[in-house]
């Protein structure tokens, strides 16, 4: 008899029984069946489309287009220089400005990015980590300029630096000062911007780097635990800051494993937070955003990606996601075109409004297979977390290279299986065709850097540079005195200090991480 396994190597039996039926109720501890009693019967998940490219002007046009198509929240992609704290005219920015996201150098760019969009009326998610404190400051400064009440603005910054060291690489400062910046954000937002999700603890990039589903859950929740402990050491109450934590997971093609993964993660996080002292149910809930798997998309026969994205999105919904982004079918080739982005959004809308899967809560709950698989994923993830705890937590596990090595081994094993055709990828290693290169792909040329550099030159000639110097010095003083840096950073962006200048001011204090 042939052997059947999930993508994490969990062996699948021929038949399952009622032995491990999950009896908890949706909306109650440990939230295996969902964080709300009614789930999508009362309100659908937030339908987001991740967008950002070229200049703020071009991205603003895409946001208005998406809002007209029915998206419920914006999700901003930033280019690599913005992500690692360099202005567009920096020598290391050459060739990357506006390529994988929008270039944001100053408050002027932020004003253009959200032109005609009232920040009180949209929820905005920003995929930004090492410079997350600067982008949040820019968003707050813009909200103030719009006359918005800060206690009403809502959204999320990813702000998850630990997974950058483990899986992605867009870090600037060493782990300890980076953790200090993150807890500064927790502390500031707790009083000033209470509806803002201060971190989106991300398994997405861990999975994109090649991890299994079990590793994605284990490493993400271990990182979440590290953030909670760091915040508690700062004197913050987990019952308060715990309510503003959110998570960000990947959705891959192994349909049932992905559903079970989401259910297991909720149950595990409820127990982790309870162990850390959380007594408020809202602080024990794992609320999460899902994005369909970028690494699963193929450049070959790209229209097949519509089917892949549909399966992945459906798994996320059946797993109880609070927010969802669906990838464009052409993203293995380029940034998504408007047509691809619209089809991706319509995929969510068809699931939400036509499929009927939202009519009941946790419709696969009680499935012998799903319940058993949920238990097995949880068991495997706890084994990893125990090993990490024995190393003294995620920071130590990352500094020793443990997480990185485990992900690399899983990625290598997967690639070997594809090359040996033990795993079939339609259009790649089976059912292949001779194809012509697709037409109409969205390309960003290098002239964007010249446009942004000219903007920066103009800004530096018009702003009050004495205030700029004083603002940057104040950030350094706050950092040296171990004070919360957020008020100083907000003042700096209001005085039109650039992103690169602010990042550099802390490079002088904290140095750069040489991972």
Coordinates of C-alpha atoms in Angstrom, one line a residue, residues 173-174 177 472-482 485 502-512:
X173 CA 19.8 46.7 14.1
X174 CA 20.9 43.8 16.4
X177 CA 17.7 47.0 20.4
X472 CA 17.5 63.5 14.8
X473 CA 19.7 64.4 17.8
X474 CA 16.6 64.0 20.1
X475 CA 16.0 60.5 18.7
X476 CA 19.6 59.5 19.6
X477 CA 19.2 61.1 23.1
X478 CA 16.0 59.2 23.7
X479 CA 17.6 55.9 22.6
X480 CA 20.7 56.5 24.8
X481 CA 18.6 57.3 27.8
X482 CA 16.4 54.1 27.2
X485 CA 11.6 56.7 21.0
X502 CA 16.0 58.5 11.0
X503 CA 17.2 55.0 10.4
X504 CA 20.8 56.3 10.3
X505 CA 20.4 58.2 13.6
X506 CA 19.7 54.9 15.4
X507 CA 22.4 53.0 13.3
X508 CA 24.9 55.4 15.1
X509 CA 23.5 54.2 18.5
X510 CA 22.7 50.6 18.0
X511 CA 25.0 49.6 15.1
X512 CA 24.0 47.1 12.4

